[in-house]
Coordinates of C-alpha atoms in Angstrom, one line a residue:
M1 CA 52.7 96.9 90.6
K2 CA 52.8 93.5 91.9
T3 CA 55.8 91.7 92.3
A4 CA 57.0 88.5 90.5
C5 CA 56.9 86.7 93.4
A6 CA 53.5 88.1 94.4
V7 CA 52.0 87.2 90.9
F8 CA 53.6 83.6 91.4
A9 CA 52.0 83.4 94.8
G10 CA 48.6 84.2 93.1
F11 CA 48.9 82.0 90.6
V12 CA 49.8 79.0 93.2
L13 CA 46.5 80.2 95.1
L14 CA 44.3 80.0 92.5
E15 CA 45.8 76.5 91.2
S16 CA 45.4 75.4 94.7
L17 CA 41.7 76.6 95.1
V18 CA 40.8 75.1 91.5
S19 CA 42.3 72.0 92.5
H20 CA 40.6 71.9 95.7
A21 CA 37.0 72.5 94.2
A22 CA 37.8 69.9 91.8
S23 CA 38.3 67.6 94.7
A24 CA 35.5 68.6 96.4
A25 CA 33.3 67.7 93.4
D26 CA 34.6 64.2 93.5
V27 CA 34.0 63.6 97.7
P28 CA 31.2 62.0 98.1
K29 CA 28.4 64.0 99.7
G30 CA 26.2 63.1 102.7
E31 CA 22.6 63.4 103.5
V32 CA 21.3 65.9 105.9
T33 CA 17.6 65.9 106.8
K34 CA 15.8 68.1 109.4
H35 CA 13.4 66.9 111.8
Q36 CA 11.8 68.2 115.3
F37 CA 11.8 66.4 118.6
R38 CA 8.7 67.7 121.4
S39 CA 8.4 64.8 123.5
S40 CA 11.2 65.0 126.2
R41 CA 10.1 64.2 129.9
I42 CA 13.6 65.5 131.1
F43 CA 13.0 69.2 129.8
P44 CA 9.0 68.8 129.6
G45 CA 7.1 71.0 127.3
T46 CA 10.5 72.0 125.0
V47 CA 10.0 71.7 121.4
R48 CA 13.4 71.6 119.1
D49 CA 14.8 71.5 115.8
F50 CA 17.7 69.1 114.8
W51 CA 19.2 67.9 111.8
V52 CA 20.9 64.5 110.8
Y53 CA 23.9 64.1 108.5
V54 CA 24.4 60.6 107.5
P55 CA 27.7 60.5 104.8
Q56 CA 27.4 58.4 101.8
Q57 CA 29.8 55.7 103.2
Y58 CA 27.7 54.6 105.7
T59 CA 25.8 51.3 104.8
G60 CA 23.7 50.9 107.4
E61 CA 25.1 47.3 108.1
K62 CA 27.1 48.2 111.6
P63 CA 26.7 51.1 113.5
A64 CA 28.6 54.5 112.8
A65 CA 30.7 56.9 115.1
L66 CA 28.8 60.1 116.3
Y67 CA 29.3 63.7 116.4
V68 CA 26.6 65.8 118.3
N69 CA 26.6 69.3 117.9
Q70 CA 24.5 72.2 120.0
D71 CA 23.0 75.1 118.3
G72 CA 22.7 73.1 115.1
I73 CA 24.6 73.0 112.4
Q74 CA 27.8 75.1 112.4
Y75 CA 31.5 75.0 111.3
N76 CA 30.2 73.9 107.5
A77 CA 30.3 70.7 109.6
P78 CA 28.8 68.5 106.9
A79 CA 30.8 69.5 104.1
V80 CA 34.4 69.2 106.2
F81 CA 32.7 65.6 107.3
D82 CA 32.4 64.7 103.8
Q83 CA 36.3 65.2 102.9
L84 CA 37.5 64.1 106.5
I85 CA 35.7 60.5 105.9
A86 CA 36.7 60.5 102.5
S87 CA 40.2 61.2 103.2
G88 CA 40.3 58.7 106.1
D89 CA 40.7 61.4 108.5
M90 CA 38.0 60.6 110.8
P91 CA 35.7 57.2 111.0
V92 CA 32.4 56.9 109.0
T93 CA 30.2 59.2 111.5
I94 CA 26.9 60.3 111.5
G95 CA 26.2 63.8 112.7
V96 CA 23.6 64.9 115.1
F97 CA 23.2 68.9 115.0
V98 CA 20.5 70.0 117.5
M99 CA 19.0 73.3 118.8
H100 CA 18.0 74.0 122.3
G101 CA 14.5 73.7 123.5
K102 CA 12.1 76.1 124.0
V103 CA 8.6 76.2 125.6
P104 CA 6.3 77.9 123.1
A105 CA 4.0 80.4 124.8
V106 CA 0.0 79.6 125.4
N107 CA -0.5 83.0 123.3
G108 CA 2.1 83.5 120.9
E109 CA 0.6 86.9 120.0
T110 CA 1.0 88.5 123.6
Q111 CA 3.3 86.0 125.7
L112 CA 7.0 85.0 125.0
D113 CA 8.1 81.4 124.4
R114 CA 10.4 80.3 127.5
F115 CA 13.8 80.1 125.8
N116 CA 15.8 76.8 127.3
R117 CA 19.2 77.4 125.9
S118 CA 21.2 78.9 129.3
F119 CA 19.2 76.3 131.6
E120 CA 20.0 73.2 129.5
Y121 CA 23.2 74.5 128.0
D122 CA 25.0 76.3 131.1
G123 CA 24.1 74.1 133.7
L124 CA 26.2 71.7 135.1
G125 CA 25.1 68.2 136.2
D126 CA 23.9 65.0 134.0
G127 CA 20.5 66.6 132.8
Y128 CA 21.2 67.3 129.0
A129 CA 23.5 64.3 129.2
R130 CA 20.2 62.2 130.0
F131 CA 18.4 64.2 127.4
L132 CA 20.7 63.2 124.7
I133 CA 21.4 59.4 125.7
D134 CA 18.1 58.6 126.8
E135 CA 15.6 60.7 124.8
L136 CA 16.9 62.3 121.6
L137 CA 19.7 59.7 120.4
P138 CA 17.1 56.7 120.6
E139 CA 14.7 58.8 118.4
V140 CA 17.3 59.4 115.8
E141 CA 17.9 55.5 115.4
K142 CA 14.3 55.2 114.5
L143 CA 14.9 57.4 111.3
K144 CA 16.2 56.6 108.2
T145 CA 17.8 57.6 105.0
S146 CA 16.0 58.8 102.1
D147 CA 17.2 55.6 100.2
G148 CA 15.7 53.5 103.4
R149 CA 19.3 52.9 105.6
P150 CA 18.5 52.2 109.2
I151 CA 20.3 54.6 111.3
K152 CA 22.7 52.8 113.9
L153 CA 25.0 54.6 116.3
S154 CA 27.8 53.2 117.9
K155 CA 27.6 52.8 121.4
D156 CA 31.4 52.6 122.3
P157 CA 32.4 55.7 124.0
H158 CA 35.4 56.2 121.9
D159 CA 33.0 56.6 118.8
R160 CA 31.3 59.4 120.3
A161 CA 32.5 63.2 119.5
I162 CA 30.3 66.3 120.8
G163 CA 30.9 69.7 120.4
G164 CA 29.5 73.4 120.3
S165 CA 30.3 77.3 120.7
S166 CA 29.7 79.2 123.6
S167 CA 27.2 77.8 125.9
G168 CA 26.9 74.8 123.6
A169 CA 30.9 74.5 124.1
I170 CA 30.5 74.3 127.9
C171 CA 27.2 71.7 127.2
A172 CA 29.3 69.5 125.2
W173 CA 32.0 69.6 127.9
T174 CA 29.7 68.8 131.0
V175 CA 27.8 65.8 129.0
A176 CA 31.3 63.8 128.3
W177 CA 32.4 64.9 132.0
E178 CA 29.1 63.8 133.1
R179 CA 28.9 60.6 131.3
P180 CA 32.3 59.6 129.5
D181 CA 30.8 56.2 129.6
S182 CA 28.8 57.7 126.2
F183 CA 31.3 60.6 124.9
R184 CA 34.8 60.9 125.3
R185 CA 35.6 63.4 122.5
V186 CA 34.8 67.3 122.5
F187 CA 35.2 70.3 120.5
S188 CA 35.1 73.6 122.4
A189 CA 35.0 76.9 120.8
I190 CA 34.4 80.1 122.8
G191 CA 33.6 78.0 125.4
T192 CA 31.5 79.7 128.5
Y193 CA 33.2 78.6 131.4
V194 CA 32.3 81.3 133.2
G195 CA 30.1 82.4 136.0
L196 CA 26.4 82.1 134.7
R197 CA 25.3 78.8 136.0
G198 CA 28.3 77.5 137.8
G199 CA 30.5 76.9 134.9
Q200 CA 33.6 79.1 136.7
N201 CA 34.1 76.0 138.8
Y202 CA 35.3 73.4 136.3
P203 CA 39.0 74.5 136.1
T204 CA 38.7 73.5 139.9
L205 CA 37.1 70.4 139.7
I206 CA 39.3 69.3 136.7
R207 CA 42.4 69.7 139.0
K208 CA 40.7 67.7 142.0
Y209 CA 38.8 64.7 140.1
E210 CA 40.3 61.3 139.2
P211 CA 41.0 62.0 135.6
K212 CA 38.2 60.8 133.0
P213 CA 39.1 59.3 129.6
L214 CA 38.6 62.4 127.7
R215 CA 40.0 64.1 124.7
V216 CA 39.5 68.0 124.4
F217 CA 40.0 70.5 121.7
L218 CA 39.5 74.1 123.1
E219 CA 39.1 77.3 120.7
D220 CA 39.2 81.0 121.5
G221 CA 40.2 84.3 120.7
T222 CA 41.8 87.5 122.9
N223 CA 38.6 89.7 122.0
D224 CA 36.1 87.7 123.4
L225 CA 33.5 88.5 125.9
N226 CA 34.5 90.0 129.2
I227 CA 31.2 90.8 130.7
Y228 CA 29.4 90.3 133.9
G229 CA 29.8 86.9 133.8
G230 CA 33.3 86.5 133.8
D231 CA 36.2 86.7 131.0
W232 CA 35.9 84.0 128.4
W233 CA 39.6 84.5 127.0
I234 CA 40.8 83.9 130.7
A235 CA 38.4 81.6 131.6
N236 CA 39.2 78.9 128.6
Q237 CA 42.8 79.8 129.4
A238 CA 41.9 78.4 132.6
M239 CA 40.6 75.3 131.3
E240 CA 43.3 74.4 129.1
R241 CA 46.1 74.8 132.1
S242 CA 43.8 72.6 134.4
L243 CA 43.3 69.9 131.8
V244 CA 47.2 69.8 131.1
F245 CA 47.7 69.7 134.9
A246 CA 45.4 66.9 135.2
G247 CA 46.8 65.1 132.2
Y248 CA 44.1 65.2 130.2
E249 CA 44.6 64.8 126.1
V250 CA 44.2 68.4 125.2
N251 CA 45.0 70.6 122.5
H252 CA 44.1 74.5 121.5
S253 CA 44.0 76.8 119.3
W254 CA 44.3 80.8 120.5
G255 CA 43.2 83.6 118.1
D256 CA 42.5 87.2 118.3
G257 CA 38.7 87.1 117.5
G258 CA 35.8 87.9 119.5
H259 CA 32.5 86.0 120.5
N260 CA 31.6 84.4 116.9
G261 CA 32.5 81.5 114.9
K262 CA 35.0 82.7 112.3
H263 CA 37.8 81.3 113.7
A264 CA 36.2 78.2 114.9
T265 CA 35.0 77.5 111.3
E266 CA 38.5 77.6 110.0
I267 CA 40.3 75.5 112.1
F268 CA 37.5 73.1 112.5
P269 CA 38.6 70.6 110.2
E270 CA 42.4 70.2 111.7
A271 CA 40.5 70.2 115.1
M272 CA 38.4 67.4 113.9
K273 CA 41.4 65.3 112.8
W274 CA 43.2 65.6 116.0
L275 CA 40.3 64.9 117.9
W276 CA 39.6 61.4 115.9
K277 CA 43.6 60.8 115.3
D278 CA 44.2 56.8 116.2
H279 CA 40.5 56.6 117.1
T280 CA 40.8 53.1 117.2
A281 CA 43.1 53.1 119.9
G282 CA 41.0 54.6 122.7
I283 CA 41.6 57.7 124.7
K284 CA 44.2 57.7 127.5
V285 CA 43.7 58.5 130.8
G286 CA 45.8 61.2 132.8
K287 CA 47.6 60.6 136.1
G288 CA 45.8 63.4 137.8
S289 CA 47.1 65.9 140.2
P290 CA 50.3 65.2 142.5
Q291 CA 48.1 64.7 145.7
L292 CA 46.3 61.8 143.6
Q293 CA 49.2 60.2 142.6
E294 CA 49.9 60.1 146.3
I295 CA 47.0 57.8 147.1
L296 CA 46.0 56.2 143.8
I297 CA 47.8 53.1 142.3
P298 CA 48.1 53.7 138.4
G299 CA 45.7 50.9 136.6
E300 CA 44.2 49.7 139.7
E301 CA 40.4 50.2 139.3
W302 CA 37.6 49.5 141.6
E303 CA 36.4 46.1 141.9
L304 CA 32.9 44.7 142.7
V305 CA 32.6 42.9 146.2
G306 CA 29.0 42.4 146.2
E307 CA 25.5 43.7 144.9
G308 CA 21.8 43.4 145.1
Y309 CA 21.3 44.8 148.3
K310 CA 19.0 47.3 149.1
F311 CA 20.9 50.1 151.1
T312 CA 24.3 49.2 152.3
E313 CA 26.0 51.1 155.1
G314 CA 28.3 50.9 158.1
P315 CA 31.7 49.7 156.5
A316 CA 33.8 48.6 159.4
V317 CA 37.0 46.9 159.6
N318 CA 38.3 44.3 162.5
A319 CA 42.1 43.9 163.5
Q320 CA 42.4 41.3 160.8
G321 CA 41.3 43.8 158.3
E322 CA 38.0 41.9 157.8
V323 CA 35.2 44.3 156.6
F324 CA 31.6 43.9 157.6
F325 CA 28.8 46.0 156.3
N326 CA 25.1 46.3 156.7
D327 CA 21.9 46.2 154.5
V328 CA 19.9 48.6 156.5
P329 CA 16.7 47.6 155.4
N330 CA 17.1 44.2 155.2
S331 CA 18.6 44.0 159.2
T332 CA 21.6 42.1 157.9
T333 CA 25.4 42.4 158.7
Y334 CA 27.5 41.0 156.4
K335 CA 31.2 39.7 156.7
V336 CA 33.6 40.2 153.4
G337 CA 35.5 36.8 154.0
S338 CA 38.3 35.0 152.0
Q339 CA 35.3 33.2 150.2
G340 CA 33.5 36.1 149.4
V341 CA 30.5 38.0 151.3
E342 CA 28.8 35.9 153.9
V343 CA 26.1 36.5 156.7
F344 CA 27.6 37.5 159.7
R345 CA 24.1 38.4 162.0
K346 CA 20.6 38.8 161.0
E347 CA 17.7 40.6 162.8
T348 CA 19.9 43.6 163.6
N349 CA 16.9 46.2 163.6
N350 CA 17.9 48.1 160.7
G351 CA 21.6 48.3 162.0
D352 CA 23.1 51.3 160.6
G353 CA 26.7 53.1 161.1
Q354 CA 29.1 50.7 163.0
A355 CA 32.9 50.5 163.8
F356 CA 34.7 48.1 166.0
G357 CA 36.0 48.8 169.5
P358 CA 39.7 47.6 170.7
D359 CA 38.2 45.2 172.9
G360 CA 37.4 43.7 169.1
R361 CA 33.2 43.8 169.5
L362 CA 31.5 45.1 166.7
Y363 CA 29.3 48.3 167.9
T364 CA 26.2 48.7 165.8
V365 CA 23.6 51.8 165.8
A366 CA 20.3 49.8 165.5
G367 CA 17.9 52.3 164.2
K368 CA 14.7 50.1 164.8
S369 CA 15.1 49.6 168.6
Q370 CA 16.8 53.1 169.1
Q371 CA 19.8 51.3 170.9
I372 CA 23.8 51.0 170.2
V373 CA 24.8 47.4 170.9
A374 CA 28.1 45.3 170.6
T375 CA 28.3 42.2 168.9
S376 CA 31.4 39.5 170.1
P377 CA 33.1 37.8 167.4
D378 CA 31.3 34.5 168.4
G379 CA 27.7 36.6 168.0
K380 CA 26.6 37.5 171.4
V381 CA 25.3 40.8 171.1
T382 CA 25.1 43.2 174.3
E383 CA 23.0 46.6 174.5
I384 CA 25.4 49.4 175.3
A385 CA 22.9 52.4 175.3
K386 CA 19.2 53.1 174.4
G387 CA 16.9 55.9 173.9
F388 CA 17.6 57.6 170.6
R389 CA 17.7 56.7 167.1
G390 CA 21.5 57.2 165.9
N391 CA 23.0 57.3 162.9
D392 CA 26.8 57.0 162.7
L393 CA 29.5 56.1 165.4
V394 CA 33.0 55.9 166.3
V395 CA 34.8 54.0 169.0
L396 CA 38.1 55.5 170.0
N397 CA 40.9 53.6 171.5
S398 CA 39.7 54.4 174.8
G399 CA 36.5 52.5 174.5
N400 CA 34.9 56.0 174.6
I401 CA 32.3 55.9 171.9
Y402 CA 30.6 59.2 170.0
V403 CA 27.0 58.8 168.1
T404 CA 25.5 61.2 165.7
E405 CA 21.6 61.5 166.0
P406 CA 20.7 63.6 163.1
G407 CA 17.3 65.1 164.0
W408 CA 15.3 62.7 161.7
S409 CA 12.3 64.7 161.5
G410 CA 13.6 67.8 160.3
T411 CA 11.9 69.8 163.2
E412 CA 13.9 68.1 166.4
P413 CA 17.3 69.2 167.2
S414 CA 20.5 67.3 165.4
K415 CA 22.8 65.9 168.6
I416 CA 26.1 64.5 169.0
W417 CA 25.9 62.0 171.9
F418 CA 28.9 60.7 174.3
I419 CA 29.2 57.2 176.0
P420 CA 32.3 56.7 178.1
K421 CA 33.4 53.7 178.6
S422 CA 31.9 53.6 181.8
G423 CA 28.8 55.7 182.2
E424 CA 25.4 57.1 180.6
A425 CA 25.0 58.5 177.4
K426 CA 24.8 62.2 177.2
V427 CA 24.4 64.7 174.6
V428 CA 27.9 67.1 174.1
D429 CA 26.8 69.0 171.4
T430 CA 23.7 70.1 169.1
G431 CA 23.2 72.9 166.5
L432 CA 23.9 71.1 162.8
K433 CA 21.3 70.9 160.5
F434 CA 21.9 67.1 160.1
S435 CA 24.8 65.1 161.6
N436 CA 25.6 62.3 159.9
G437 CA 29.1 60.6 159.5
I438 CA 31.3 61.0 162.4
T439 CA 35.1 59.6 162.9
V440 CA 38.2 61.2 164.9
S441 CA 41.8 62.3 163.9
P442 CA 44.8 60.0 163.9
D443 CA 45.9 61.2 167.2
Q444 CA 42.3 60.9 168.5
G445 CA 42.5 64.7 169.7
L446 CA 40.0 66.0 167.5
L447 CA 35.9 64.8 166.4
Y448 CA 35.1 65.4 163.0
V449 CA 31.2 65.5 162.1
S450 CA 29.8 65.8 158.6
D451 CA 26.8 67.9 158.4
S452 CA 24.9 66.4 155.2
K453 CA 22.5 69.5 154.7
S454 CA 25.5 72.0 154.6
H455 CA 28.8 71.6 152.6
W456 CA 30.8 71.7 156.2
V457 CA 32.5 69.3 158.2
Y458 CA 32.8 70.1 161.6
S459 CA 35.8 69.9 163.9
Y460 CA 35.6 69.8 167.6
Q461 CA 38.4 69.3 170.1
I462 CA 38.2 66.2 172.4
Q463 CA 38.6 67.1 176.2
P464 CA 39.8 64.7 178.6
D465 CA 36.4 64.3 180.3
G466 CA 35.1 63.7 176.7
T467 CA 33.4 66.9 176.2
L468 CA 34.0 68.8 173.1
S469 CA 35.2 72.4 172.7
Y470 CA 35.9 74.9 170.1
K471 CA 33.5 73.7 167.4
Q472 CA 34.3 75.0 164.2
K473 CA 32.9 74.9 160.3
Y474 CA 36.4 73.3 159.4
Y475 CA 36.3 71.3 156.2
H476 CA 34.9 73.0 153.2
L477 CA 33.6 70.5 150.9
H478 CA 32.4 70.7 147.2
M479 CA 28.9 70.1 146.1
P480 CA 26.8 69.7 142.8
D481 CA 25.3 72.7 141.2
T482 CA 22.1 70.8 140.9
A483 CA 21.8 70.0 144.8
D484 CA 21.5 72.3 147.7
D485 CA 24.1 70.5 150.1
S486 CA 27.0 68.0 149.8
G487 CA 25.2 65.2 151.4
A488 CA 28.4 64.3 153.2
D489 CA 27.7 61.0 155.2
G490 CA 30.4 58.6 156.4
M491 CA 34.2 59.5 157.1
R492 CA 37.1 58.1 157.7
T493 CA 41.1 59.0 158.2
D494 CA 44.4 57.7 156.8
K495 CA 47.5 57.7 158.7
N496 CA 48.8 60.5 157.0
G497 CA 46.1 62.6 158.5
R498 CA 44.0 62.8 155.2
L499 CA 39.8 62.8 156.1
W500 CA 38.0 60.9 153.1
V501 CA 34.4 62.0 153.2
A502 CA 31.8 60.3 151.2
T503 CA 29.6 62.8 149.5
R504 CA 27.2 63.3 146.6
M505 CA 30.3 63.8 144.5
G506 CA 32.1 60.9 145.2
L507 CA 34.9 60.6 148.3
Q508 CA 36.5 64.1 148.7
V509 CA 39.9 63.5 150.0
C510 CA 41.0 66.5 152.3
D511 CA 44.2 67.6 154.0
Q512 CA 44.4 68.3 157.5
A513 CA 44.0 72.2 157.0
G514 CA 40.3 71.5 156.0
R515 CA 40.8 71.9 151.9
V516 CA 39.4 69.3 149.3
N517 CA 42.6 67.7 147.5
C518 CA 41.1 65.4 145.8
I519 CA 37.8 64.2 144.5
I520 CA 37.2 60.2 143.7
P521 CA 33.8 58.8 141.8
S522 CA 32.5 55.8 142.5
P523 CA 31.5 53.5 139.7
N524 CA 28.1 53.5 140.0
G525 CA 27.8 57.3 141.2
K526 CA 26.7 56.5 144.8
V527 CA 28.6 56.5 148.1
S528 CA 27.5 56.6 151.7
N529 CA 30.3 55.2 153.8
L530 CA 33.8 53.9 153.5
T531 CA 36.6 52.1 155.5
F532 CA 40.2 50.9 154.9
G533 CA 40.3 47.0 154.6
G534 CA 43.0 44.6 154.2
P535 CA 45.6 43.3 156.5
E536 CA 47.7 46.6 155.9
F537 CA 44.4 48.5 156.0
D538 CA 45.3 49.9 152.6
T539 CA 42.2 48.5 150.5
L540 CA 39.5 51.0 150.3
F541 CA 36.3 49.8 150.7
I542 CA 32.7 51.8 150.0
T543 CA 29.1 50.9 150.4
A544 CA 27.2 52.6 147.4
G545 CA 23.4 51.7 147.5
D546 CA 23.0 48.6 146.3
R547 CA 26.7 47.6 145.9
V548 CA 30.0 47.4 147.7
Y549 CA 33.1 47.9 145.9
K550 CA 37.0 47.8 146.9
R551 CA 40.3 49.3 145.3
K552 CA 43.6 48.8 146.3
I553 CA 45.6 52.5 147.4
K554 CA 48.9 53.6 148.3
V555 CA 47.8 54.9 151.7
S556 CA 46.6 53.1 155.0
G557 CA 43.6 53.6 157.4
A558 CA 44.0 55.3 160.7
N559 CA 41.6 53.1 162.7
A560 CA 39.8 54.3 166.0
W561 CA 40.6 51.3 168.2
Q562 CA 44.1 51.4 167.5
T563 CA 46.6 53.2 169.5
P564 CA 46.5 57.3 168.3
I565 CA 49.3 58.3 165.9
K566 CA 50.4 61.6 165.5
P567 CA 50.7 62.8 161.8
A568 CA 53.0 64.8 160.3
A569 CA 51.6 68.7 160.2
P570 CA 49.9 70.0 156.9
R571 CA 51.6 71.8 154.4
L572 CA 49.8 75.5 154.9

């Protein structure tokens, strides 16, 4: 027999359902249309269906906000959007629900299609982001609603959200992670942040990277998958803890469900409300790890120094804090002066890596003429060594020089040359795959050489006679999942002993124990080298393809031409 309380609760529930049904009937309903896309250049040969939801409130006069979902329509999203747009809990939003691609078999009766879901969704890198941004969404904007309204999508990243379940969830995260200039709100359900195609690395990368302007909602259950690729429940908690550690705007809903969409569908309306809250105010950027906070100044962004070059390299700083760099293909050295960028020297024979010496001269690797030359402040050029095509160099306070010779052909050995202050150049090491950037520790007791075709920076102990001992693969760098190596290039140390390395992923900042503490991406995704400029050597300059940028930081560089300094021991 039911109690009076239970009967009353039943009446309340029934009344609520009736009221909800009545209100739902009054809510303007959007239109959903189905389409097919088969002309991808990024995923050639693929065919996929996609659906477009357009709310009734959308007039076509101004661009709408955007929500993209992988694996098609999930979470009863069109009905949820109808309700939330009507209540004002999310902006007028167009939904694009897209399936993964598949490459149809030549003979469907005897051959299997190639299913691209894991390749597109689980893989790291910007491939799927480019597919959405450069291929699919422009096609969506060619469509019209049944009553002729043109589809216009906002390009403001604060107006763009993306979501999905399982592999579709890590895909959504990867799109926003790679392209925060296009998407900044992420809904992730039962996310596959495990060891299928590198997703297990995200909790570590989130902790090390300079934070990005993203807002993330995570969902998972205690009975999610625990299989060969990893433990989904543990992986999602690791993601949440890393996002909190790095200062991201993150929320979550944990349940006890398995690897399905039941719980995600239940919490989807509230998750959308949170993702879109105060949407016109934008998304805050976290402070990042304590290690990042030690070196970066809050609110200080990259500033463009110059652009329009073919390829920039060799940033070097003199005693006055003035920075010089090379445009290698154009054989021109530039100086960053008080009035901007000016030409310092022309006809450099493809001047590449360079560094100032204790005598105030600028030492340069001239690749075309296979020389090492020194240029005095008045422009006089003197040959220091010849007979090999170097890449980068460092000049110590003693006047001794070390130069890398990569082995440009791929078949000749990679070498490290030693040029004493007075004497002939000689090879002091061979065996790296592609010796590239080179620098010394602040106390000038250790030589560091980056091996571009690996994920290592080698450490050597410098002996009194200039020879090298105790060679070790010492600094362990991160590398993109889409690359076979780190692409490690130019390097510098700061006065606290950190090693700053230019890599494919940005500047990787390492402690003296050989561990990457921080990763700082460049504004255009490119960086070949760096130096510390300005009167206090606390402005970071980077060469980045056709551009040069600078950024004020909290720490100062240790210049090899200065008197050596002994930094504090690392925290082990």
